[in-house]
Amino acid sequence: MKALLLRDLRLAIRAGGGFGLGLAFFLIVVVLVPFGVGPNADLLSIIAPGILWVAALLAALLSLDRIFALDFEDGSLGLLATSPLPLESVSVIKALAHWITTGLPLCFAAPVLGFLLHLSPDAYAYLILSLLIGTPGLSMIGTFGAALTVGLRRGGLLLSLLVLPLYVPTLIMGADAVRRGADGMAATTPLMLLGVITLGSIAVLPFATAAALRVNLR
Amino acid sequence: MSLWEYANPKKFMDWTAPVLPWVAGSAALCLSVGLIWGFFFTPDDFRQGSTVKIIYLHVPAALMAINAWLMMLVASLIWLVRRHHVSALAAKAAAPVGITMTLIALATGALWGSPIWGTYWEWDPRLTSFLILFLFYLGYMALWSAIEDPDTAADLTSILCLVGSIFAILSRYAAQFWSQGLHQGASLSLDKEKNVSDVFWQPLVITMIGFGLLFLALVLLRTRTEIRMRRIKALHARARRA
Amino acid sequence: MPDLGTYAFEILMSYGISLGLLGALICVSILQSKRVKAALQQVENNG
């Protein structure tokens, strides 16, 4: 398992692995928003939690189709399926690798971009915390979507159509936690519900992911 | 003789052929009676005026939109567990019907909301859940049409339907948490029978039965089409091998 | 025709949209069914 994780991480960091791509995309989306809505600081600080979360979501979406596609093409996914490691564990490892390469950097980049959007000072802790809790769930859900579409040649667009509705609960809770934090209210409830969604996804989706992979490898 | 024998494609074609016209006919009957009764012969509501007439489309469509997804969920489970091809095809056949019902519910809801709530659209939990349901239907249908091998498509869409159901329910409660609703709860509800007077309730029941029968008829018809398409494919494949 | 009052537009629109959508769905389903049925007959007769 560890070997697989290290291999995936190394592949992602190597040139062409798209390691920095998600992060750059996140940066650009967030920077584009003020151009769209105008430089009004009050308005920006109101919509900042939502923008940061939506941008994080899109950035996480960007690199999803890489999770299985390359392994599927060169046949190493088939090897993994016949290895003693169950496919359920493989999918968890894949999701973890995706999270380390995209989710985790996002958590640390988000506060910096918060400055640009005049995010209220109280909200930073909640922003980092909610992203830390929420993004593993996003990676797991995305891995499931990637497993569904791995056999398709043009899976990318379909993948986003399938995965984005699944992201809704996470987005609602995550952005709500930050918004409550910004308003100085207690944000424990949305944070806990966010944790529920993430943990639930990690508990259930590996089985669905593995099932989808087995179908696609048939 | 077990219930499952009806799921044999040949058997399914045999027993649905005589049943389908009856289902379709009674659907047409119920719908015309219910809608004409509702449209022409019901009084205006004292609070909503004549907009109450929209209820005869909105409520049954919303009901069927959810029930269609439930039916797809059950059919997907049957496919995954017992691998009856008809079941998978029925789920595929139901999706376009379900998405149409969702659209009707959204459109009539928006038109009803504009005079009563003063807005066509409001990010209210129920409206939002329906929008999300619409997206789920879209994704489901897109996945069906994207995969060529029918068995793979059936498997993957079934898995998506199961996972999607969980997330649809999650989204519904998340949306409730996220925004306090404008939509009627129990206090003002038109959906709850205890609050609707018989004048409105009777035609509504008839239209609900009508929408149900219409859904059934359409699913049967579309499933028959899907079975025939599958057969054409099989015959072509056989011809190519010969 | 009942008196719809000020809301005539909304009500007629909802009935129009709904019946239009349902009608379109029914037409598409029936047409598709007919087409496939004919195609199947053709394939079976040839083979």
Coordinates of C-alpha atoms in Angstrom, one line a residue:
Chain A
M1 CA 0.0 0.0 0.0
K2 CA 2.7 2.4 1.0
A3 CA 4.6 1.5 -2.2
L4 CA 1.6 2.3 -4.3
L5 CA 1.1 5.6 -2.5
L6 CA 4.7 6.6 -3.0
R7 CA 4.6 5.6 -6.6
D8 CA 1.4 7.7 -7.3
L9 CA 2.9 10.7 -5.5
R10 CA 6.1 10.4 -7.5
L11 CA 4.2 10.1 -10.7
A12 CA 2.1 13.2 -9.9
I13 CA 5.1 15.3 -8.9
R14 CA 7.1 14.4 -12.0
A15 CA 6.8 16.8 -14.9
G16 CA 3.5 16.5 -16.7
G17 CA 1.9 15.0 -13.7
G18 CA -0.2 18.0 -13.2
F19 CA 0.9 18.6 -9.6
G20 CA 0.9 22.4 -9.7
L21 CA -1.9 22.6 -12.3
G22 CA -4.8 22.4 -9.8
L23 CA -3.1 25.0 -7.6
A24 CA -2.6 27.4 -10.5
F25 CA -6.1 26.9 -11.6
F26 CA -7.4 27.7 -8.1
L27 CA -5.3 30.8 -8.1
I28 CA -6.6 32.0 -11.5
V29 CA -10.3 31.3 -10.7
V30 CA -10.1 33.3 -7.5
V31 CA -8.2 36.1 -9.1
L32 CA -10.8 36.3 -12.0
V33 CA -13.7 36.7 -9.7
P34 CA -13.0 40.4 -8.7
F35 CA -12.7 41.2 -12.4
G36 CA -16.2 39.8 -12.8
V37 CA -18.0 41.3 -9.9
G38 CA -16.0 44.5 -9.4
P39 CA -13.4 45.6 -6.8
N40 CA -15.9 46.5 -4.1
A41 CA -14.3 45.2 -0.8
D42 CA -17.5 44.7 1.1
L43 CA -19.1 42.7 -1.6
L44 CA -16.0 40.6 -2.0
S45 CA -15.7 39.8 1.6
I46 CA -19.3 38.6 1.6
I47 CA -18.9 36.2 -1.3
A48 CA -15.3 35.2 -0.4
P49 CA -16.2 32.0 1.4
G50 CA -18.3 30.7 -1.4
I51 CA -15.8 31.7 -4.1
L52 CA -12.9 30.0 -2.3
W53 CA -14.9 26.8 -1.8
V54 CA -16.2 26.7 -5.4
A55 CA -12.8 27.4 -6.7
A56 CA -11.3 24.6 -4.5
L57 CA -14.0 22.3 -5.8
L58 CA -13.2 23.0 -9.4
A59 CA -9.5 22.7 -8.8
A60 CA -10.0 19.3 -7.3
L61 CA -12.1 18.3 -10.3
L62 CA -9.5 19.3 -12.7
S63 CA -7.0 16.5 -12.0
L64 CA -9.6 13.7 -11.4
D65 CA -9.4 12.0 -14.8
R66 CA -5.7 11.4 -14.2
I67 CA -6.4 9.2 -11.2
F68 CA -7.1 6.0 -13.1
A69 CA -6.7 6.9 -16.8
L70 CA -2.9 6.5 -17.2
D71 CA -2.9 3.2 -15.2
F72 CA -5.8 2.0 -17.2
E73 CA -4.1 2.7 -20.5
D74 CA -0.8 1.1 -19.8
G75 CA -2.4 -1.9 -18.1
S76 CA -1.1 -1.4 -14.6
L77 CA -4.6 -1.1 -13.3
G78 CA -5.2 -4.6 -14.4
L79 CA -2.1 -5.7 -12.6
L80 CA -3.3 -3.9 -9.5
A81 CA -6.6 -5.7 -9.7
T82 CA -4.9 -9.1 -9.7
S83 CA -2.5 -8.2 -6.9
P84 CA -3.2 -9.3 -3.4
L85 CA -4.2 -5.8 -2.5
P86 CA -8.0 -5.5 -2.8
L87 CA -9.3 -2.9 -5.2
E88 CA -11.1 -1.2 -2.4
S89 CA -7.7 -0.4 -0.8
V90 CA -6.3 0.7 -4.1
S91 CA -9.1 3.2 -4.5
V92 CA -8.6 4.6 -1.1
I93 CA -4.8 4.9 -1.8
K94 CA -5.6 6.6 -5.1
A95 CA -7.9 9.1 -3.4
L96 CA -5.3 9.7 -0.7
A97 CA -2.7 10.4 -3.4
H98 CA -5.0 12.8 -5.2
W99 CA -5.8 14.6 -1.9
I100 CA -2.1 15.0 -1.0
T101 CA -1.3 16.4 -4.5
T102 CA -4.3 18.7 -4.9
G103 CA -6.4 18.9 -1.7
L104 CA -3.6 19.6 0.8
P105 CA -1.9 22.3 -1.2
L106 CA -5.3 24.0 -1.7
C107 CA -5.8 24.1 2.1
F108 CA -2.6 26.1 2.4
A109 CA -3.1 28.3 -0.6
A110 CA -6.6 29.3 0.3
P111 CA -5.7 31.7 3.2
V112 CA -3.3 33.6 0.9
L113 CA -6.1 34.0 -1.6
G114 CA -8.4 35.0 1.2
F115 CA -6.4 38.2 1.6
L116 CA -7.1 39.1 -2.0
L117 CA -10.8 38.7 -1.4
H118 CA -10.9 40.6 1.8
L119 CA -12.0 37.6 3.8
S120 CA -13.0 38.5 7.3
P121 CA -10.1 37.9 9.7
D122 CA -12.2 35.6 11.9
A123 CA -12.8 33.2 9.1
Y124 CA -9.3 32.1 8.3
A125 CA -9.2 29.3 10.9
Y126 CA -12.5 28.0 9.7
L127 CA -11.4 28.2 6.1
I128 CA -8.4 26.1 6.6
L129 CA -10.2 23.7 8.9
S130 CA -13.2 23.3 6.7
L131 CA -11.0 22.7 3.6
L132 CA -8.9 20.2 5.6
I133 CA -12.1 18.3 6.6
G134 CA -13.9 18.6 3.3
T135 CA -11.3 18.0 0.6
P136 CA -10.6 14.4 1.5
G137 CA -14.2 13.8 0.8
L138 CA -14.0 15.6 -2.5
S139 CA -11.0 13.4 -3.5
M140 CA -12.9 10.2 -2.6
I141 CA -16.0 11.2 -4.4
G142 CA -13.9 12.2 -7.4
T143 CA -12.1 8.9 -7.4
F144 CA -15.5 7.2 -7.6
G145 CA -16.4 9.4 -10.6
A146 CA -13.0 8.6 -12.2
A147 CA -13.6 4.9 -11.8
L148 CA -17.0 5.2 -13.5
T149 CA -15.6 6.9 -16.5
V150 CA -12.2 5.3 -16.8
G151 CA -13.1 3.1 -19.8
L152 CA -14.3 6.1 -21.9
R153 CA -12.1 7.9 -24.3
R154 CA -13.7 11.3 -23.8
G155 CA -14.5 10.9 -20.1
G156 CA -13.4 14.3 -18.9
L157 CA -16.6 16.3 -19.5
L158 CA -18.9 13.5 -18.4
L159 CA -16.8 13.1 -15.3
S160 CA -17.5 16.6 -14.2
L161 CA -21.2 16.2 -15.0
L162 CA -21.3 13.1 -12.8
V163 CA -19.2 14.4 -10.0
L164 CA -20.3 18.0 -9.5
P165 CA -23.8 17.1 -8.2
L166 CA -22.2 14.7 -5.7
Y167 CA -20.1 17.6 -4.5
V168 CA -23.2 19.7 -3.4
P169 CA -23.5 18.6 0.2
T170 CA -19.8 19.1 0.8
L171 CA -19.9 22.5 -0.8
I172 CA -22.9 23.6 1.2
M173 CA -21.4 22.6 4.6
G174 CA -17.9 23.8 3.8
A175 CA -18.9 27.2 2.6
D176 CA -21.4 27.6 5.4
A177 CA -18.8 26.9 8.0
V178 CA -16.6 29.6 6.6
R179 CA -19.5 32.0 6.3
R180 CA -20.5 31.4 9.9
G181 CA -16.9 31.9 11.0
A182 CA -16.8 35.2 9.1
D183 CA -20.0 36.3 10.8
G184 CA -18.5 35.4 14.2
M185 CA -21.1 32.6 14.8
A186 CA -20.4 29.1 16.1
A187 CA -19.4 27.0 13.1
T188 CA -19.1 23.6 14.9
T189 CA -22.3 22.2 13.4
P190 CA -21.5 22.6 9.7
L191 CA -17.9 21.5 10.4
M192 CA -19.2 18.3 12.1
L193 CA -21.7 17.6 9.3
L194 CA -18.8 18.2 6.9
G195 CA -16.9 15.6 8.7
V196 CA -19.8 13.2 8.6
I197 CA -20.0 13.6 4.8
T198 CA -16.3 13.1 4.3
L199 CA -16.1 10.1 6.7
G200 CA -19.3 8.6 5.2
S201 CA -17.8 8.9 1.7
I202 CA -14.6 7.3 2.7
A203 CA -16.5 4.5 4.4
V204 CA -18.9 3.7 1.5
L205 CA -17.4 4.9 -1.8
P206 CA -14.3 2.6 -1.9
F207 CA -16.7 -0.3 -2.4
A208 CA -18.6 1.5 -5.2
T209 CA -15.3 2.6 -6.7
A210 CA -13.9 -0.9 -6.7
A211 CA -17.1 -2.3 -8.2
A212 CA -17.0 0.2 -11.0
L213 CA -13.3 -0.6 -11.6
R214 CA -14.1 -4.3 -11.8
V215 CA -16.8 -3.6 -14.4
N216 CA -14.5 -1.5 -16.4
L217 CA -11.7 -4.0 -16.3
R218 CA -14.0 -6.9 -17.4
Chain B
M1 CA -44.3 -20.0 -11.3
S2 CA -42.3 -17.2 -9.7
L3 CA -42.6 -13.5 -10.1
W4 CA -39.2 -13.4 -11.7
E5 CA -40.4 -15.2 -14.8
Y6 CA -42.1 -12.0 -15.9
A7 CA -38.7 -10.5 -16.2
N8 CA -37.7 -12.8 -19.1
P9 CA -37.5 -10.5 -22.1
K10 CA -39.8 -12.8 -24.2
K11 CA -42.3 -13.1 -21.5
F12 CA -42.1 -9.4 -20.8
M13 CA -42.9 -8.6 -24.4
D14 CA -45.8 -11.1 -24.3
W15 CA -47.5 -9.8 -21.2
T16 CA -46.9 -6.1 -21.7
A17 CA -48.4 -6.1 -25.3
P18 CA -52.0 -6.6 -24.2
V19 CA -51.5 -4.6 -20.9
L20 CA -50.0 -1.5 -22.4
P21 CA -53.1 -0.1 -24.2
W22 CA -55.2 -0.5 -21.1
V23 CA -52.6 1.3 -18.9
A24 CA -52.3 4.0 -21.5
G25 CA -56.0 4.3 -21.9
S26 CA -56.7 4.6 -18.2
A27 CA -53.9 7.1 -17.9
A28 CA -55.5 9.3 -20.6
L29 CA -58.9 8.9 -19.0
C30 CA -57.6 9.8 -15.5
L31 CA -55.6 12.7 -16.8
S32 CA -58.3 14.2 -18.9
V33 CA -60.9 13.8 -16.1
G34 CA -58.6 15.1 -13.4
L35 CA -57.2 18.0 -15.4
I36 CA -60.6 19.1 -16.9
W37 CA -62.2 18.9 -13.5
G38 CA -59.4 20.7 -11.9
F39 CA -59.2 23.4 -14.6
F40 CA -62.8 24.1 -15.2
F41 CA -64.8 23.0 -12.2
T42 CA -62.9 24.0 -9.1
P43 CA -63.4 27.2 -7.2
D44 CA -60.5 29.6 -6.6
D45 CA -58.7 29.4 -3.4
F46 CA -59.4 32.3 -1.1
R47 CA -55.7 33.0 -0.6
Q48 CA -54.1 32.1 -3.9
G49 CA -56.9 32.9 -6.3
S50 CA -57.0 30.9 -9.5
T51 CA -53.3 29.9 -9.3
V52 CA -54.4 27.0 -7.2
K53 CA -55.2 25.3 -10.5
I54 CA -51.5 24.8 -11.1
I55 CA -51.4 22.3 -8.3
Y56 CA -53.0 19.6 -10.5
L57 CA -49.8 19.6 -12.6
H58 CA -47.2 20.6 -10.1
V59 CA -47.9 18.1 -7.3
P60 CA -48.3 14.9 -9.4
A61 CA -45.3 15.8 -11.5
A62 CA -43.1 16.3 -8.4
L63 CA -44.4 13.1 -7.0
M64 CA -43.6 11.2 -10.2
A65 CA -40.2 12.9 -10.5
I66 CA -39.2 11.4 -7.1
N67 CA -40.9 8.1 -7.6
A68 CA -39.3 7.6 -11.0
W69 CA -35.9 7.9 -9.3
L70 CA -37.0 5.4 -6.7
M71 CA -38.1 3.0 -9.4
M72 CA -34.8 3.4 -11.1
L73 CA -33.1 2.7 -7.8
V74 CA -35.1 -0.5 -7.3
A75 CA -34.6 -1.6 -10.9
S76 CA -30.8 -0.9 -10.6
L77 CA -30.7 -3.0 -7.4
I78 CA -32.5 -5.9 -9.1
W79 CA -30.1 -5.7 -12.0
L80 CA -27.1 -5.8 -9.7
V81 CA -28.4 -8.6 -7.6
R82 CA -30.3 -10.8 -10.1
R83 CA -29.0 -9.6 -13.4
H84 CA -32.3 -9.4 -15.2
H85 CA -31.7 -7.5 -18.4
V86 CA -35.3 -6.1 -18.5
S87 CA -34.7 -4.5 -15.2
A88 CA -31.7 -2.6 -16.4
L89 CA -33.5 -1.5 -19.5
A90 CA -36.5 -0.4 -17.5
A91 CA -34.3 1.8 -15.4
K92 CA -32.8 3.3 -18.6
A93 CA -36.3 3.8 -20.0
A94 CA -37.5 5.6 -16.9
A95 CA -34.8 8.2 -16.8
P96 CA -36.1 10.5 -19.6
V97 CA -39.6 10.2 -18.2
G98 CA -38.3 11.2 -14.8
I99 CA -36.4 14.2 -16.1
T100 CA -39.5 15.4 -17.9
M101 CA -41.5 15.2 -14.7
T102 CA -38.7 17.1 -12.9
L103 CA -38.8 19.8 -15.5
I104 CA -42.6 20.1 -15.3
A105 CA -42.4 20.4 -11.5
L106 CA -39.7 23.0 -11.7
A107 CA -41.5 25.0 -14.5
T108 CA -44.9 25.0 -12.9
G109 CA -43.4 25.7 -9.5
A110 CA -41.7 28.8 -10.9
L111 CA -44.8 30.0 -12.7
W112 CA -46.8 29.5 -9.5
G113 CA -44.2 31.2 -7.4
S114 CA -44.1 34.3 -9.4
P115 CA -47.5 35.7 -8.4
I116 CA -47.6 34.1 -4.9
W117 CA -44.1 34.4 -3.6
G118 CA -43.3 37.3 -5.9
T119 CA -40.4 35.5 -7.5
Y120 CA -39.9 32.9 -10.2
W121 CA -36.9 31.3 -8.5
E122 CA -35.8 31.2 -4.9
W123 CA -33.0 29.2 -3.4
D124 CA -35.4 27.3 -1.3
P125 CA -34.4 23.8 -0.1
R126 CA -37.1 22.1 -2.0
L127 CA -36.6 23.9 -5.2
T128 CA -32.8 23.4 -4.8
S129 CA -33.3 19.7 -4.2
F130 CA -35.3 19.4 -7.4
L131 CA -32.7 21.2 -9.3
I132 CA -30.1 18.8 -8.0
L133 CA -32.3 15.9 -8.8
F134 CA -32.5 17.3 -12.4
L135 CA -28.7 17.3 -12.5
F136 CA -28.6 13.7 -11.3
Y137 CA -31.0 12.6 -14.0
L138 CA -28.8 14.4 -16.5
G139 CA -25.6 12.7 -15.3
Y140 CA -27.4 9.3 -15.3
M141 CA -28.6 9.7 -18.8
A142 CA -25.3 11.0 -20.0
L143 CA -23.5 8.0 -18.6
W144 CA -25.9 5.6 -20.3
S145 CA -25.4 7.2 -23.7
A146 CA -21.6 7.4 -23.3
I147 CA -20.9 3.7 -22.8
E148 CA -21.2 1.4 -25.8
D149 CA -21.2 -2.0 -24.2
P150 CA -24.8 -2.4 -22.8
D151 CA -23.9 -4.6 -19.9
T152 CA -21.1 -2.3 -18.8
A153 CA -23.4 0.6 -19.1
A154 CA -26.1 -1.1 -17.1
D155 CA -23.6 -2.0 -14.3
L156 CA -22.0 1.5 -14.1
T157 CA -25.3 3.4 -14.2
S158 CA -26.7 1.1 -11.5
I159 CA -23.7 1.9 -9.3
L160 CA -24.2 5.6 -10.1
C161 CA -27.9 5.4 -9.3
L162 CA -27.2 3.8 -5.9
V163 CA -24.5 6.3 -4.9
G164 CA -26.5 9.2 -6.5
S165 CA -29.5 8.3 -4.3
I166 CA -27.4 8.5 -1.2
F167 CA -26.1 11.9 -2.2
A168 CA -29.5 13.2 -3.4
I169 CA -30.8 12.5 0.1
L170 CA -27.8 14.1 1.6
S171 CA -28.2 17.2 -0.6
R172 CA -31.8 17.5 0.4
Y173 CA -31.0 17.7 4.1
A174 CA -27.9 19.8 3.5
A175 CA -30.1 22.3 1.5
Q176 CA -32.5 22.4 4.3
F177 CA -29.8 23.2 6.7
W178 CA -28.4 25.8 4.3
S179 CA -31.5 27.9 3.8
Q180 CA -34.7 28.3 5.5
G181 CA -37.5 27.5 3.1
L182 CA -40.1 29.6 1.4
H183 CA -42.0 26.5 0.3
Q184 CA -45.0 25.5 2.2
G185 CA -44.3 23.4 5.3
A186 CA -47.1 21.6 7.2
S187 CA -48.7 24.8 8.4
L188 CA -49.7 26.2 5.1
S189 CA -49.2 23.2 3.0
L190 CA -51.2 22.2 0.0
D191 CA -49.3 19.0 -0.2
K192 CA -50.6 17.6 3.0
E193 CA -54.0 16.2 2.7
K194 CA -55.2 17.4 6.0
N195 CA -54.9 21.0 4.8
V196 CA -56.5 20.7 1.4
S197 CA -60.2 20.8 1.3
D198 CA -62.0 18.1 -0.6
V199 CA -62.8 20.4 -3.5
F200 CA -59.2 20.5 -4.5
W201 CA -58.2 17.1 -3.2
Q202 CA -60.5 14.9 -5.3
P203 CA -59.3 16.1 -8.8
L204 CA -55.8 16.1 -7.4
V205 CA -56.0 12.4 -6.5
I206 CA -57.3 11.6 -9.9
T207 CA -54.5 13.5 -11.6
M208 CA -51.9 11.9 -9.4
I209 CA -53.3 8.4 -10.4
G210 CA -53.2 9.6 -14.0
F211 CA -49.6 10.7 -13.8
G212 CA -48.7 7.4 -12.2
L213 CA -50.4 5.4 -14.9
L214 CA -48.9 7.7 -17.6
F215 CA -45.5 7.0 -16.1
L216 CA -46.1 3.3 -16.1
A217 CA -47.3 3.3 -19.7
L218 CA -44.4 5.3 -20.9
V219 CA -41.9 3.1 -19.1
L220 CA -43.5 0.0 -20.5
L221 CA -43.5 1.4 -24.0
R222 CA -39.9 2.6 -23.7
T223 CA -38.7 -0.7 -22.2
R224 CA -40.3 -2.6 -25.1
T225 CA -38.4 -0.3 -27.5
E226 CA -35.2 -0.9 -25.6
I227 CA -35.7 -4.7 -25.7
R228 CA -36.3 -4.5 -29.5
M229 CA -33.2 -2.4 -30.0
R230 CA -31.2 -4.9 -28.0
R231 CA -32.6 -7.7 -30.2
I232 CA -31.7 -5.9 -33.3
K233 CA -28.2 -5.5 -32.1
A234 CA -28.0 -9.2 -31.2
L235 CA -29.3 -10.2 -34.6
H236 CA -26.8 -8.0 -36.3
A237 CA -24.0 -9.5 -34.3
R238 CA -25.2 -12.9 -35.2
A239 CA -25.4 -12.1 -38.8
R240 CA -21.8 -10.7 -38.8
R241 CA -20.5 -13.9 -37.2
A242 CA -22.3 -16.1 -39.6
Chain C
M1 CA -63.5 28.8 -19.9
P2 CA -63.3 29.7 -16.2
D3 CA -62.4 33.2 -15.2
L4 CA -58.7 33.1 -14.4
G5 CA -58.4 36.7 -13.2
T6 CA -55.0 38.3 -13.0
Y7 CA -53.1 35.0 -13.0
A8 CA -54.3 33.8 -16.4
F9 CA -50.8 34.1 -17.9
E10 CA -49.2 32.0 -15.3
I11 CA -51.8 29.3 -15.3
L12 CA -52.1 29.0 -19.0
M13 CA -48.3 29.0 -19.3
S14 CA -48.0 26.1 -16.8
Y15 CA -50.6 24.1 -18.5
G16 CA -49.1 24.8 -21.9
I17 CA -45.5 24.0 -20.8
S18 CA -46.5 20.8 -18.9
L19 CA -48.8 19.4 -21.6
G20 CA -46.2 20.4 -24.3
L21 CA -43.4 18.6 -22.5
L22 CA -45.6 15.5 -21.8
G23 CA -46.8 15.5 -25.4
A24 CA -43.3 15.8 -26.7
L25 CA -42.2 12.9 -24.5
I26 CA -45.1 10.7 -25.6
C27 CA -44.6 11.5 -29.2
V28 CA -40.8 10.8 -29.1
S29 CA -41.5 7.5 -27.2
I30 CA -44.1 6.3 -29.7
L31 CA -42.2 7.4 -32.8
Q32 CA -39.0 5.7 -31.5
S33 CA -41.1 2.6 -30.7
K34 CA -42.5 2.5 -34.2
R35 CA -39.1 3.0 -35.8
V36 CA -37.4 0.3 -33.8
K37 CA -40.3 -2.1 -34.3
A38 CA -40.1 -1.6 -38.1
A39 CA -36.3 -2.0 -38.0
L40 CA -36.6 -5.2 -36.0
Q41 CA -39.1 -6.6 -38.4
Q42 CA -36.8 -5.9 -41.3
V43 CA -33.8 -7.5 -39.6
E44 CA -35.9 -10.6 -38.7
N45 CA -37.3 -11.0 -42.2
N46 CA -33.9 -10.7 -43.8
G47 CA -32.2 -13.1 -41.5

